[in-house]
Amino acid sequence: MNIQEYIESGILEEYALGVLNEAERPEVERMAAQHPEIRRELDEITRGLDFYAEAHAITPPAGMRERVLGGWQQAIQQTPVQPVAAPVMQASAPEPVAPMAPVSGEAVVRQMPLENPGSGRTRWLIAASVALLMLSALGNFLLYNRLKQTEANLEVAQTEQSRYAATQQAALNERDQQLRVLRNEAFQQVELKGTPKAPDALARVYYNAKTKAVYLDVRNLPAPPEGKQYQLWALDNGKPVDAGVLASTTATGDSIQQMKDIASAQAFAMTVEPLGGSASPTLTTMTVIGNM
Amino acid sequence: MLPVSATTPESAALATEELLVQRLRERDEAAMTIFYDKYSAALYGVIFRIVKKEEIAEDVLQEAMVKIWHSFGSYDADKGRLFTWVMNVCRNLAIDKIRSRQYRVGSRTQPIEESAALRQAAEPTFRPEHIGLQEMTRQLNPEQQQIVDLLYFGGFTQSEVAEELSLPLGTVKTRARAAIKVLSKLIR
């Protein structure tokens, strides 16, 4: 086979990815040993894939180092080292298999006479088996519990995540809408400045004369007294028209609020009213006012 | 933290790797601690990427370390870097894990698991190491990235990728080759 064709056949990639079987691997290794171009190509592929792996490195969770190294040590002390002939980079290297007992049944029978220390050994073996079985059952039970707990935790996490996503989506939609208002030329800005009662108070109304929509953006407002709430009024030919009460997040300036639609207005003002608002403004509590 | 040959001089990296291999061959248990410090971030990162659950990734890493220890005799330094070999052991164990019946049954009861949204949200915290990843993946076009991911993290053969994506095998091979070429060029 032409070397270039061999390189392009994709077999080197499969080799590096470890998906070739035992029969296919030596052939690739032989070709690489014979042809420097193939060797170079294979090295390059391997480097590329190693780099890909390294780029995915993440810091393991805290405490993992002790757990993994501890678990590893325990595991290797339980299973003694056995010579393995697992081929390199195999898709799934076979587990080391303990040498099988002699196949001939006769041999087994012959070596287990009935009346000698062997029977005590048998009894001991049975006891050990029972103990192991019980241990295994206990282990299964513990693992099962852990599995259940993990599943429950996962479910909670997933519920929480979807709830969080929904909240975030809603918040995002709201921000989008606010941004549309702020960018829309049809909205006229009305600065509401503090009255002598609250000289630092500041708010801004966005009014769309065409759609009649009113948005309110609070910059700074003193906290309303206990049991009171801010209410926005539109002044149309000197007559106050209720434009709605301010949500607490609006009053603190955390969000922009859409107020009631107003057919026509020349000015806007805010007063402090009992919770739920009033039918007509309490003029003595007027906090901010501004003309269009 | 990263065993990146791109950032450490190749020769120095080789020297310490050789030393580590020698100690592991001599069954020096303390060497496994060095092994862990050197490779765990990369191994854990790839395993996590495959199994997508921290707890399982940790189990797979531990299992892999036991396997590496027991079958270290089959590692042949002439055939490749230690990193390549151990990474393949980890990847294979992780892929076996997600293909096992038990794992799939467990996952099926949580369909949200498979949603693309969750897959993206799998990073719970900002990880500065990932800047390199973003940098790298920007160099691959989406088709290339998809194929490399299926090959590397999915354990697919090129034929299986072709079937999965309904593409001609030749196209898959060309894209895979081109993608891996891009990756190896990035190291220089």
Short mmCIF file of N, CA, C and O in Angstrom, two decimals, chain A residues 4 7-11 13-19 29 39 41 44-61 64-65 67-69 71-73 75-77 79-82 84 86-93 95 146 150-151 154 158 161, chain B residues 2-4 27 29 32-33 36-37 41-42 44-46 48-49 54-55 58 61-62 65-67 69-71 74 79 81 83-85 87-88 91-92 96 110 112-113 118 121 127 129-130 133 136 145 148-149 151-153 157-158 173 177 180-181 183-188:
data_model
loop_
_atom_site.label_atom_id
_atom_site.label_comp_id
_atom_site.label_asym_id
_atom_site.label_seq_id
_atom_site.Cartn_x
_atom_site.Cartn_y
_atom_site.Cartn_z
N GLN A 4 1.25 7.26 1.57
CA GLN A 4 0.33 8.39 1.73
C GLN A 4 -1.11 7.88 1.91
O GLN A 4 -1.86 8.35 2.76
N ILE A 7 -1.52 6.60 5.36
CA ILE A 7 -1.66 7.70 6.31
C ILE A 7 -3.07 8.27 6.28
O ILE A 7 -3.67 8.57 7.32
N GLU A 8 -3.61 8.36 5.07
CA GLU A 8 -4.93 8.97 4.94
C GLU A 8 -6.08 8.01 5.19
O GLU A 8 -7.24 8.41 5.18
N SER A 9 -5.74 6.75 5.39
CA SER A 9 -6.82 5.77 5.56
C SER A 9 -7.56 5.93 6.89
O SER A 9 -8.64 5.39 7.07
N GLY A 10 -6.94 6.68 7.81
CA GLY A 10 -7.61 6.91 9.09
C GLY A 10 -7.22 5.88 10.15
O GLY A 10 -7.64 5.98 11.30
N ILE A 11 -6.40 4.92 9.77
CA ILE A 11 -6.08 3.86 10.73
C ILE A 11 -5.16 4.37 11.84
O ILE A 11 -5.23 3.93 12.99
N GLU A 13 -5.30 7.34 13.20
CA GLU A 13 -6.17 8.01 14.17
C GLU A 13 -6.83 6.97 15.07
O GLU A 13 -6.90 7.13 16.28
N GLU A 14 -7.32 5.90 14.44
CA GLU A 14 -7.99 4.85 15.23
C GLU A 14 -7.00 4.23 16.23
O GLU A 14 -7.36 3.92 17.35
N TYR A 15 -5.76 4.06 15.78
CA TYR A 15 -4.74 3.50 16.67
C TYR A 15 -4.53 4.43 17.87
O TYR A 15 -4.56 4.00 19.02
N ALA A 16 -4.35 5.71 17.56
CA ALA A 16 -4.09 6.67 18.64
C ALA A 16 -5.28 6.79 19.58
O ALA A 16 -5.13 7.01 20.78
N LEU A 17 -6.49 6.63 19.04
CA LEU A 17 -7.69 6.74 19.87
C LEU A 17 -7.93 5.45 20.66
O LEU A 17 -8.80 5.40 21.52
N GLY A 18 -7.16 4.40 20.35
CA GLY A 18 -7.28 3.17 21.12
C GLY A 18 -8.48 2.33 20.74
O GLY A 18 -8.97 1.57 21.56
N VAL A 19 -8.98 2.45 19.53
CA VAL A 19 -10.15 1.64 19.17
C VAL A 19 -9.79 0.44 18.28
O VAL A 19 -10.66 -0.30 17.89
N GLU A 29 1.97 -0.71 14.32
CA GLU A 29 3.28 -0.52 14.95
C GLU A 29 4.41 -0.93 13.99
O GLU A 29 5.45 -0.28 13.92
N ARG A 39 5.61 7.04 11.23
CA ARG A 39 5.96 7.28 12.63
C ARG A 39 5.70 8.75 12.99
O ARG A 39 5.08 9.07 14.01
N GLU A 41 3.79 10.93 11.49
CA GLU A 41 2.36 11.22 11.43
C GLU A 41 1.66 10.73 12.70
O GLU A 41 0.87 11.44 13.31
N GLU A 44 2.43 12.85 15.64
CA GLU A 44 1.73 14.13 15.56
C GLU A 44 0.28 13.97 16.02
O GLU A 44 -0.25 14.79 16.77
N ILE A 45 -0.34 12.89 15.56
CA ILE A 45 -1.73 12.63 15.95
C ILE A 45 -1.82 12.45 17.47
O ILE A 45 -2.68 13.02 18.13
N THR A 46 -0.89 11.66 18.00
CA THR A 46 -0.90 11.41 19.43
C THR A 46 -0.71 12.70 20.22
O THR A 46 -1.41 12.96 21.20
N ARG A 47 0.22 13.52 19.76
CA ARG A 47 0.45 14.80 20.43
C ARG A 47 -0.78 15.67 20.40
O ARG A 47 -1.15 16.30 21.38
N GLY A 48 -1.43 15.70 19.24
CA GLY A 48 -2.64 16.51 19.09
C GLY A 48 -3.72 16.06 20.06
O GLY A 48 -4.35 16.88 20.74
N LEU A 49 -3.92 14.76 20.16
CA LEU A 49 -4.95 14.23 21.05
C LEU A 49 -4.58 14.45 22.52
O LEU A 49 -5.44 14.78 23.34
N ASP A 50 -3.30 14.28 22.84
CA ASP A 50 -2.86 14.54 24.21
C ASP A 50 -3.11 16.00 24.59
O ASP A 50 -3.53 16.31 25.70
N PHE A 51 -2.84 16.85 23.64
CA PHE A 51 -3.04 18.27 23.88
C PHE A 51 -4.52 18.56 24.12
O PHE A 51 -4.89 19.34 25.00
N TYR A 52 -5.35 17.89 23.33
CA TYR A 52 -6.80 18.05 23.50
C TYR A 52 -7.21 17.63 24.91
O TYR A 52 -7.98 18.31 25.58
N ALA A 53 -6.64 16.52 25.36
CA ALA A 53 -6.95 16.03 26.70
C ALA A 53 -6.48 17.03 27.76
O ALA A 53 -7.22 17.38 28.67
N GLU A 54 -5.26 17.52 27.60
CA GLU A 54 -4.70 18.43 28.60
C GLU A 54 -5.51 19.71 28.70
O GLU A 54 -5.67 20.30 29.76
N ALA A 55 -6.05 20.11 27.56
CA ALA A 55 -6.83 21.36 27.56
C ALA A 55 -8.13 21.21 28.35
O ALA A 55 -8.73 22.19 28.74
N HIS A 56 -8.54 19.96 28.60
CA HIS A 56 -9.77 19.76 29.36
C HIS A 56 -9.50 19.57 30.86
O HIS A 56 -10.41 19.25 31.61
N ALA A 57 -8.25 19.76 31.25
CA ALA A 57 -7.92 19.57 32.66
C ALA A 57 -8.77 20.49 33.54
O ALA A 57 -9.02 21.63 33.18
N ILE A 58 -9.25 19.94 34.65
CA ILE A 58 -9.93 20.78 35.64
C ILE A 58 -9.40 20.43 37.02
O ILE A 58 -8.96 19.30 37.25
N THR A 59 -9.44 21.42 37.91
CA THR A 59 -8.98 21.16 39.26
C THR A 59 -9.97 20.22 39.93
O THR A 59 -11.14 20.53 40.00
N PRO A 60 -9.50 19.07 40.40
CA PRO A 60 -10.43 18.15 41.06
C PRO A 60 -11.01 18.78 42.32
O PRO A 60 -10.40 19.68 42.90
N PRO A 61 -12.20 18.33 42.74
CA PRO A 61 -12.84 18.91 43.93
C PRO A 61 -11.95 18.74 45.17
O PRO A 61 -11.12 17.84 45.22
N MET A 64 -10.41 15.45 47.19
CA MET A 64 -10.39 14.28 46.33
C MET A 64 -9.04 13.57 46.39
O MET A 64 -8.97 12.35 46.32
N ARG A 65 -7.97 14.35 46.51
CA ARG A 65 -6.63 13.77 46.49
C ARG A 65 -6.49 12.70 47.57
O ARG A 65 -6.07 11.58 47.30
N ARG A 67 -8.91 11.17 49.20
CA ARG A 67 -9.85 10.06 49.00
C ARG A 67 -9.34 9.09 47.94
O ARG A 67 -9.33 7.88 48.15
N VAL A 68 -8.91 9.64 46.81
CA VAL A 68 -8.50 8.77 45.71
C VAL A 68 -7.22 8.01 46.05
O VAL A 68 -7.14 6.80 45.86
N LEU A 69 -6.24 8.73 46.60
CA LEU A 69 -4.98 8.04 46.94
C LEU A 69 -5.21 7.01 48.04
O LEU A 69 -4.67 5.90 48.00
N GLY A 71 -8.10 5.44 48.68
CA GLY A 71 -8.87 4.34 48.09
C GLY A 71 -7.99 3.46 47.23
O GLY A 71 -8.11 2.24 47.23
N TRP A 72 -7.09 4.10 46.52
CA TRP A 72 -6.17 3.35 45.66
C TRP A 72 -5.30 2.41 46.50
O TRP A 72 -5.16 1.24 46.19
N GLN A 73 -4.76 2.96 47.59
CA GLN A 73 -3.87 2.17 48.43
C GLN A 73 -4.59 0.96 49.02
O GLN A 73 -4.08 -0.15 49.02
N ALA A 75 -7.19 -0.48 47.75
CA ALA A 75 -7.51 -1.42 46.68
C ALA A 75 -6.31 -2.28 46.31
O ALA A 75 -6.45 -3.48 46.09
N ILE A 76 -5.12 -1.65 46.24
CA ILE A 76 -3.98 -2.47 45.81
C ILE A 76 -3.50 -3.39 46.92
O ILE A 76 -2.81 -4.36 46.65
N GLN A 77 -3.86 -3.08 48.16
CA GLN A 77 -3.47 -4.01 49.22
C GLN A 77 -4.39 -5.21 49.27
O GLN A 77 -3.99 -6.29 49.69
N THR A 79 -5.96 -6.56 46.49
CA THR A 79 -5.67 -7.44 45.36
C THR A 79 -4.17 -7.43 45.12
O THR A 79 -3.62 -6.40 44.76
N PRO A 80 -3.50 -8.57 45.34
CA PRO A 80 -2.06 -8.62 45.11
C PRO A 80 -1.75 -8.41 43.63
O PRO A 80 -2.57 -8.71 42.77
N VAL A 81 -0.56 -7.92 43.40
CA VAL A 81 -0.13 -7.66 42.04
C VAL A 81 -0.04 -8.97 41.27
O VAL A 81 0.48 -9.96 41.77
N GLN A 82 -0.55 -8.97 40.07
CA GLN A 82 -0.43 -10.14 39.23
C GLN A 82 0.19 -9.74 37.92
O GLN A 82 -0.10 -8.67 37.42
N VAL A 84 0.53 -9.11 34.31
CA VAL A 84 -0.51 -8.91 33.32
C VAL A 84 0.13 -8.83 31.94
O VAL A 84 1.22 -8.30 31.80
N ALA A 86 -1.67 -7.40 29.44
CA ALA A 86 -2.62 -6.57 28.70
C ALA A 86 -1.86 -5.73 27.69
O ALA A 86 -0.89 -5.08 28.04
N PRO A 87 -2.27 -5.73 26.44
CA PRO A 87 -1.56 -4.96 25.42
C PRO A 87 -1.73 -3.46 25.66
O PRO A 87 -2.70 -3.04 26.30
N VAL A 88 -0.81 -2.73 25.15
CA VAL A 88 -0.81 -1.30 25.36
C VAL A 88 -1.97 -0.66 24.61
O VAL A 88 -2.32 -1.07 23.51
N MET A 89 -2.55 0.38 25.24
CA MET A 89 -3.56 1.21 24.59
C MET A 89 -4.71 0.40 24.00
O MET A 89 -5.18 0.66 22.91
N GLN A 90 -5.09 -0.61 24.69
CA GLN A 90 -6.20 -1.40 24.20
C GLN A 90 -7.50 -0.74 24.60
O GLN A 90 -7.58 -0.06 25.61
N ALA A 91 -8.54 -0.93 23.76
CA ALA A 91 -9.83 -0.29 24.03
C ALA A 91 -10.30 -0.62 25.42
O ALA A 91 -10.72 0.24 26.16
N SER A 92 -10.26 -1.89 25.81
CA SER A 92 -10.54 -2.20 27.21
C SER A 92 -9.66 -3.37 27.60
O SER A 92 -9.94 -4.51 27.26
N ALA A 93 -8.59 -3.05 28.26
CA ALA A 93 -7.63 -4.07 28.65
C ALA A 93 -8.33 -5.08 29.53
O ALA A 93 -9.07 -4.70 30.43
N GLU A 95 -9.27 -7.49 32.44
CA GLU A 95 -8.92 -7.50 33.86
C GLU A 95 -7.96 -8.67 34.11
O GLU A 95 -8.09 -9.72 33.47
N ARG A 146 -26.70 4.91 49.29
CA ARG A 146 -25.93 6.04 48.77
C ARG A 146 -26.45 6.43 47.39
O ARG A 146 -26.59 7.60 47.07
N THR A 150 -27.96 9.93 46.32
CA THR A 150 -27.39 10.68 45.20
C THR A 150 -28.48 11.06 44.21
O THR A 150 -28.54 12.17 43.71
N GLU A 151 -29.37 10.09 43.95
CA GLU A 151 -30.46 10.36 43.01
C GLU A 151 -31.33 11.50 43.52
O GLU A 151 -31.72 12.38 42.77
N LEU A 154 -29.56 14.73 43.17
CA LEU A 154 -29.54 15.14 41.77
C LEU A 154 -30.87 15.77 41.39
O LEU A 154 -30.93 16.80 40.73
N GLN A 158 -31.50 19.43 40.07
CA GLN A 158 -32.09 19.70 38.75
C GLN A 158 -33.30 20.62 38.87
O GLN A 158 -33.49 21.53 38.06
N GLN A 161 -32.08 23.97 39.50
CA GLN A 161 -31.49 24.57 38.30
C GLN A 161 -32.56 25.07 37.35
O GLN A 161 -32.46 26.17 36.81
N LEU B 2 -0.87 21.59 35.27
CA LEU B 2 -1.02 20.81 34.05
C LEU B 2 0.28 20.15 33.62
O LEU B 2 1.33 20.76 33.67
N PRO B 3 0.16 18.93 33.19
CA PRO B 3 1.36 18.27 32.68
C PRO B 3 1.55 18.66 31.21
O PRO B 3 1.59 17.81 30.34
N VAL B 4 1.60 19.88 30.95
CA VAL B 4 1.60 20.33 29.56
C VAL B 4 3.02 20.39 29.03
O VAL B 4 3.85 21.14 29.53
N ARG B 27 7.61 -0.60 41.59
CA ARG B 27 6.49 -0.73 42.53
C ARG B 27 6.65 0.21 43.74
O ARG B 27 6.37 -0.17 44.87
N GLU B 29 5.30 2.79 45.87
CA GLU B 29 3.96 3.31 46.09
C GLU B 29 3.93 4.83 46.22
O GLU B 29 2.96 5.48 45.85
N MET B 32 3.16 6.98 43.24
CA MET B 32 1.79 7.16 42.79
C MET B 32 1.25 8.53 43.24
O MET B 32 0.37 9.09 42.61
N THR B 33 1.77 9.02 44.35
CA THR B 33 1.38 10.36 44.81
C THR B 33 1.88 11.41 43.81
O THR B 33 1.16 12.34 43.46
N TYR B 36 -0.23 11.21 40.84
CA TYR B 36 -1.50 11.90 41.04
C TYR B 36 -1.34 13.41 40.86
O TYR B 36 -2.11 14.06 40.16
N ASP B 37 -0.33 13.97 41.50
CA ASP B 37 -0.15 15.42 41.44
C ASP B 37 0.13 15.89 40.01
O ASP B 37 -0.24 16.98 39.62
N ALA B 41 -5.31 16.38 37.30
CA ALA B 41 -6.18 17.42 36.74
C ALA B 41 -6.60 17.08 35.31
O ALA B 41 -7.77 17.19 34.94
N ALA B 42 -5.64 16.62 34.53
CA ALA B 42 -5.96 16.28 33.14
C ALA B 42 -6.82 15.02 33.06
O ALA B 42 -7.81 14.98 32.33
N TYR B 44 -8.72 13.70 35.45
CA TYR B 44 -10.05 13.97 36.01
C TYR B 44 -10.88 14.81 35.04
O TYR B 44 -12.07 14.57 34.86
N GLY B 45 -10.25 15.76 34.41
CA GLY B 45 -10.97 16.63 33.46
C GLY B 45 -11.59 15.84 32.34
O GLY B 45 -12.75 16.03 31.99
N VAL B 46 -10.81 14.92 31.78
CA VAL B 46 -11.33 14.13 30.66
C VAL B 46 -12.40 13.14 31.14
O VAL B 46 -13.45 13.01 30.53
N PHE B 48 -14.32 13.46 33.74
CA PHE B 48 -15.51 14.23 34.09
C PHE B 48 -16.29 14.61 32.82
O PHE B 48 -17.51 14.55 32.76
N ARG B 49 -15.53 14.98 31.82
CA ARG B 49 -16.15 15.36 30.55
C ARG B 49 -16.96 14.19 29.99
O ARG B 49 -17.99 14.38 29.36
N GLU B 54 -19.43 14.39 39.13
CA GLU B 54 -18.20 14.47 39.91
C GLU B 54 -17.90 13.19 40.66
O GLU B 54 -16.79 12.69 40.64
N GLU B 55 -18.94 12.66 41.30
CA GLU B 55 -18.72 11.50 42.16
C GLU B 55 -18.26 10.30 41.33
O GLU B 55 -17.35 9.56 41.71
N GLU B 58 -14.71 10.68 40.08
CA GLU B 58 -13.74 10.36 41.12
C GLU B 58 -13.56 8.85 41.24
O GLU B 58 -12.44 8.35 41.32
N LEU B 61 -11.54 7.60 38.31
CA LEU B 61 -10.12 7.93 38.43
C LEU B 61 -9.42 6.96 39.37
O LEU B 61 -8.33 6.46 39.08
N GLN B 62 -10.08 6.67 40.50
CA GLN B 62 -9.47 5.74 41.46
C GLN B 62 -9.32 4.35 40.85
O GLN B 62 -8.28 3.71 40.96
N MET B 65 -6.49 4.28 38.51
CA MET B 65 -5.18 4.25 39.16
C MET B 65 -4.84 2.84 39.63
O MET B 65 -3.69 2.40 39.56
N VAL B 66 -5.86 2.11 40.09
CA VAL B 66 -5.63 0.72 40.50
C VAL B 66 -5.21 -0.09 39.27
O VAL B 66 -4.25 -0.85 39.31
N LYS B 67 -5.93 0.15 38.19
CA LYS B 67 -5.62 -0.59 36.95
C LYS B 67 -4.22 -0.25 36.43
O LYS B 67 -3.47 -1.13 36.01
N TRP B 69 -1.72 0.75 38.13
CA TRP B 69 -0.74 0.14 39.04
C TRP B 69 -0.57 -1.35 38.71
O TRP B 69 0.54 -1.85 38.59
N HIS B 70 -1.69 -2.04 38.55
CA HIS B 70 -1.61 -3.48 38.33
C HIS B 70 -1.09 -3.85 36.96
O HIS B 70 -0.45 -4.88 36.79
N SER B 71 -1.41 -3.04 35.97
CA SER B 71 -0.99 -3.45 34.62
C SER B 71 0.15 -2.59 34.11
O SER B 71 0.34 -2.43 32.91
N SER B 74 2.59 -3.64 31.37
CA SER B 74 2.27 -3.66 29.95
C SER B 74 2.51 -2.29 29.30
O SER B 74 2.31 -2.14 28.11
N LYS B 79 6.55 2.88 22.90
CA LYS B 79 5.37 3.09 22.06
C LYS B 79 4.66 4.41 22.31
O LYS B 79 3.75 4.79 21.58
N ARG B 81 4.20 8.16 25.21
CA ARG B 81 4.36 8.80 26.51
C ARG B 81 3.49 8.11 27.55
O ARG B 81 2.44 7.56 27.24
N PHE B 83 1.76 9.66 29.68
CA PHE B 83 0.50 10.42 29.70
C PHE B 83 -0.51 9.83 28.71
O PHE B 83 -1.68 9.64 29.03
N THR B 84 -0.02 9.53 27.50
CA THR B 84 -0.91 8.98 26.47
C THR B 84 -1.52 7.66 26.95
O THR B 84 -2.71 7.42 26.81
N TRP B 85 -0.66 6.84 27.54
CA TRP B 85 -1.12 5.53 27.97
C TRP B 85 -2.15 5.64 29.10
O TRP B 85 -3.22 5.06 29.03
N MET B 87 -3.91 8.15 29.96
CA MET B 87 -5.12 8.84 29.51
C MET B 87 -6.05 7.86 28.80
O MET B 87 -7.26 7.89 28.98
N ASN B 88 -5.46 6.97 28.01
CA ASN B 88 -6.29 5.98 27.32
C ASN B 88 -6.94 5.00 28.31
O ASN B 88 -8.09 4.64 28.13
N ARG B 91 -9.79 7.01 29.83
CA ARG B 91 -10.84 7.25 28.86
C ARG B 91 -11.66 5.97 28.63
O ARG B 91 -12.88 5.99 28.60
N ASN B 92 -10.95 4.85 28.48
CA ASN B 92 -11.65 3.59 28.24
C ASN B 92 -12.53 3.20 29.42
O ASN B 92 -13.66 2.77 29.23
N ASP B 96 -16.47 2.90 29.15
CA ASP B 96 -17.14 1.66 29.56
C ASP B 96 -18.24 1.97 30.58
O ASP B 96 -19.31 1.39 30.56
N GLN B 110 -33.60 10.34 34.26
CA GLN B 110 -33.41 11.79 34.34
C GLN B 110 -33.16 12.34 32.94
O GLN B 110 -32.04 12.61 32.56
N ILE B 112 -33.51 15.05 31.62
CA ILE B 112 -32.94 16.39 31.51
C ILE B 112 -31.42 16.30 31.35
O ILE B 112 -30.79 17.15 30.73
N GLU B 113 -30.88 15.21 31.86
CA GLU B 113 -29.45 14.95 31.79
C GLU B 113 -28.90 15.12 30.38
O GLU B 113 -27.79 15.58 30.18
N LEU B 118 -28.06 21.45 29.92
CA LEU B 118 -27.42 20.98 31.13
C LEU B 118 -25.95 20.67 30.86
O LEU B 118 -25.09 20.87 31.69
N ALA B 121 -24.09 23.61 31.26
CA ALA B 121 -24.06 24.14 32.61
C ALA B 121 -23.23 23.27 33.53
O ALA B 121 -23.17 23.48 34.71
N ARG B 127 -13.31 28.20 35.84
CA ARG B 127 -12.03 27.52 35.95
C ARG B 127 -11.04 28.12 34.98
O ARG B 127 -11.16 27.95 33.79
N GLU B 129 -8.24 27.37 34.08
CA GLU B 129 -7.52 26.48 33.18
C GLU B 129 -8.25 26.41 31.85
O GLU B 129 -7.67 26.07 30.83
N HIS B 130 -9.55 26.67 31.89
CA HIS B 130 -10.34 26.49 30.68
C HIS B 130 -10.15 27.58 29.64
O HIS B 130 -10.67 27.49 28.55
N LEU B 133 -8.68 26.01 26.86
CA LEU B 133 -9.64 25.20 26.11
C LEU B 133 -10.42 26.05 25.13
O LEU B 133 -10.59 25.70 23.97
N MET B 136 -8.39 27.04 22.32
CA MET B 136 -8.14 25.94 21.40
C MET B 136 -9.36 25.64 20.55
O MET B 136 -9.25 25.47 19.34
N GLN B 145 -14.96 19.97 15.68
CA GLN B 145 -15.06 19.79 17.13
C GLN B 145 -16.01 18.65 17.47
O GLN B 145 -15.73 17.82 18.33
N VAL B 148 -14.24 15.33 16.76
CA VAL B 148 -13.20 15.00 17.74
C VAL B 148 -13.84 14.62 19.07
O VAL B 148 -13.40 13.67 19.73
N ASP B 149 -14.90 15.31 19.45
CA ASP B 149 -15.56 14.99 20.72
C ASP B 149 -16.15 13.57 20.69
O ASP B 149 -16.03 12.83 21.66
N LEU B 151 -15.17 11.10 18.85
CA LEU B 151 -14.08 10.14 18.81
C LEU B 151 -13.40 10.04 20.17
O LEU B 151 -13.14 8.95 20.67
N TYR B 152 -13.14 11.20 20.77
CA TYR B 152 -12.30 11.20 21.97
C TYR B 152 -13.10 10.96 23.24
O TYR B 152 -12.68 10.20 24.11
N PHE B 153 -14.23 11.60 23.35
CA PHE B 153 -15.01 11.46 24.59
C PHE B 153 -16.10 10.42 24.45
O PHE B 153 -16.61 9.91 25.43
N THR B 157 -15.81 4.80 16.87
CA THR B 157 -14.89 4.62 15.77
C THR B 157 -15.31 5.60 14.68
O THR B 157 -16.41 6.16 14.73
N GLN B 158 -14.46 5.75 13.68
CA GLN B 158 -14.83 6.69 12.61
C GLN B 158 -16.10 6.23 11.88
O GLN B 158 -16.93 7.03 11.49
N LYS B 173 -13.40 10.88 8.02
CA LYS B 173 -11.95 10.68 8.13
C LYS B 173 -11.20 11.97 7.80
O LYS B 173 -10.24 12.34 8.48
N ARG B 177 -8.99 13.97 10.55
CA ARG B 177 -7.58 14.20 10.29
C ARG B 177 -7.24 15.69 10.37
O ARG B 177 -6.27 16.10 11.00
N ILE B 180 -7.39 16.95 14.02
CA ILE B 180 -6.24 16.54 14.84
C ILE B 180 -4.98 17.29 14.40
O ILE B 180 -4.14 17.66 15.21
N LYS B 181 -4.90 17.55 13.11
CA LYS B 181 -3.78 18.35 12.58
C LYS B 181 -3.78 19.74 13.23
O LYS B 181 -2.74 20.23 13.67
N LEU B 183 -5.02 20.58 16.04
CA LEU B 183 -4.63 20.45 17.45
C LEU B 183 -3.11 20.32 17.59
O LEU B 183 -2.50 20.98 18.44
N SER B 184 -2.52 19.48 16.75
CA SER B 184 -1.07 19.27 16.93
C SER B 184 -0.28 20.51 16.52
O SER B 184 0.78 20.77 17.07
N LYS B 185 -0.84 21.29 15.61
CA LYS B 185 -0.16 22.54 15.21
C LYS B 185 -0.16 23.55 16.36
O LYS B 185 0.74 24.37 16.49
N LEU B 186 -1.21 23.48 17.18
CA LEU B 186 -1.35 24.46 18.27
C LEU B 186 -0.23 24.33 19.30
O LEU B 186 0.07 25.27 20.02
N ILE B 187 0.35 23.15 19.38
CA ILE B 187 1.36 22.93 20.42
C ILE B 187 2.65 23.69 20.12
O ILE B 187 3.33 24.15 21.01
N ARG B 188 2.95 23.81 18.83
CA ARG B 188 4.25 24.42 18.49
C ARG B 188 4.30 25.90 18.80
O ARG B 188 3.29 26.55 18.85
#
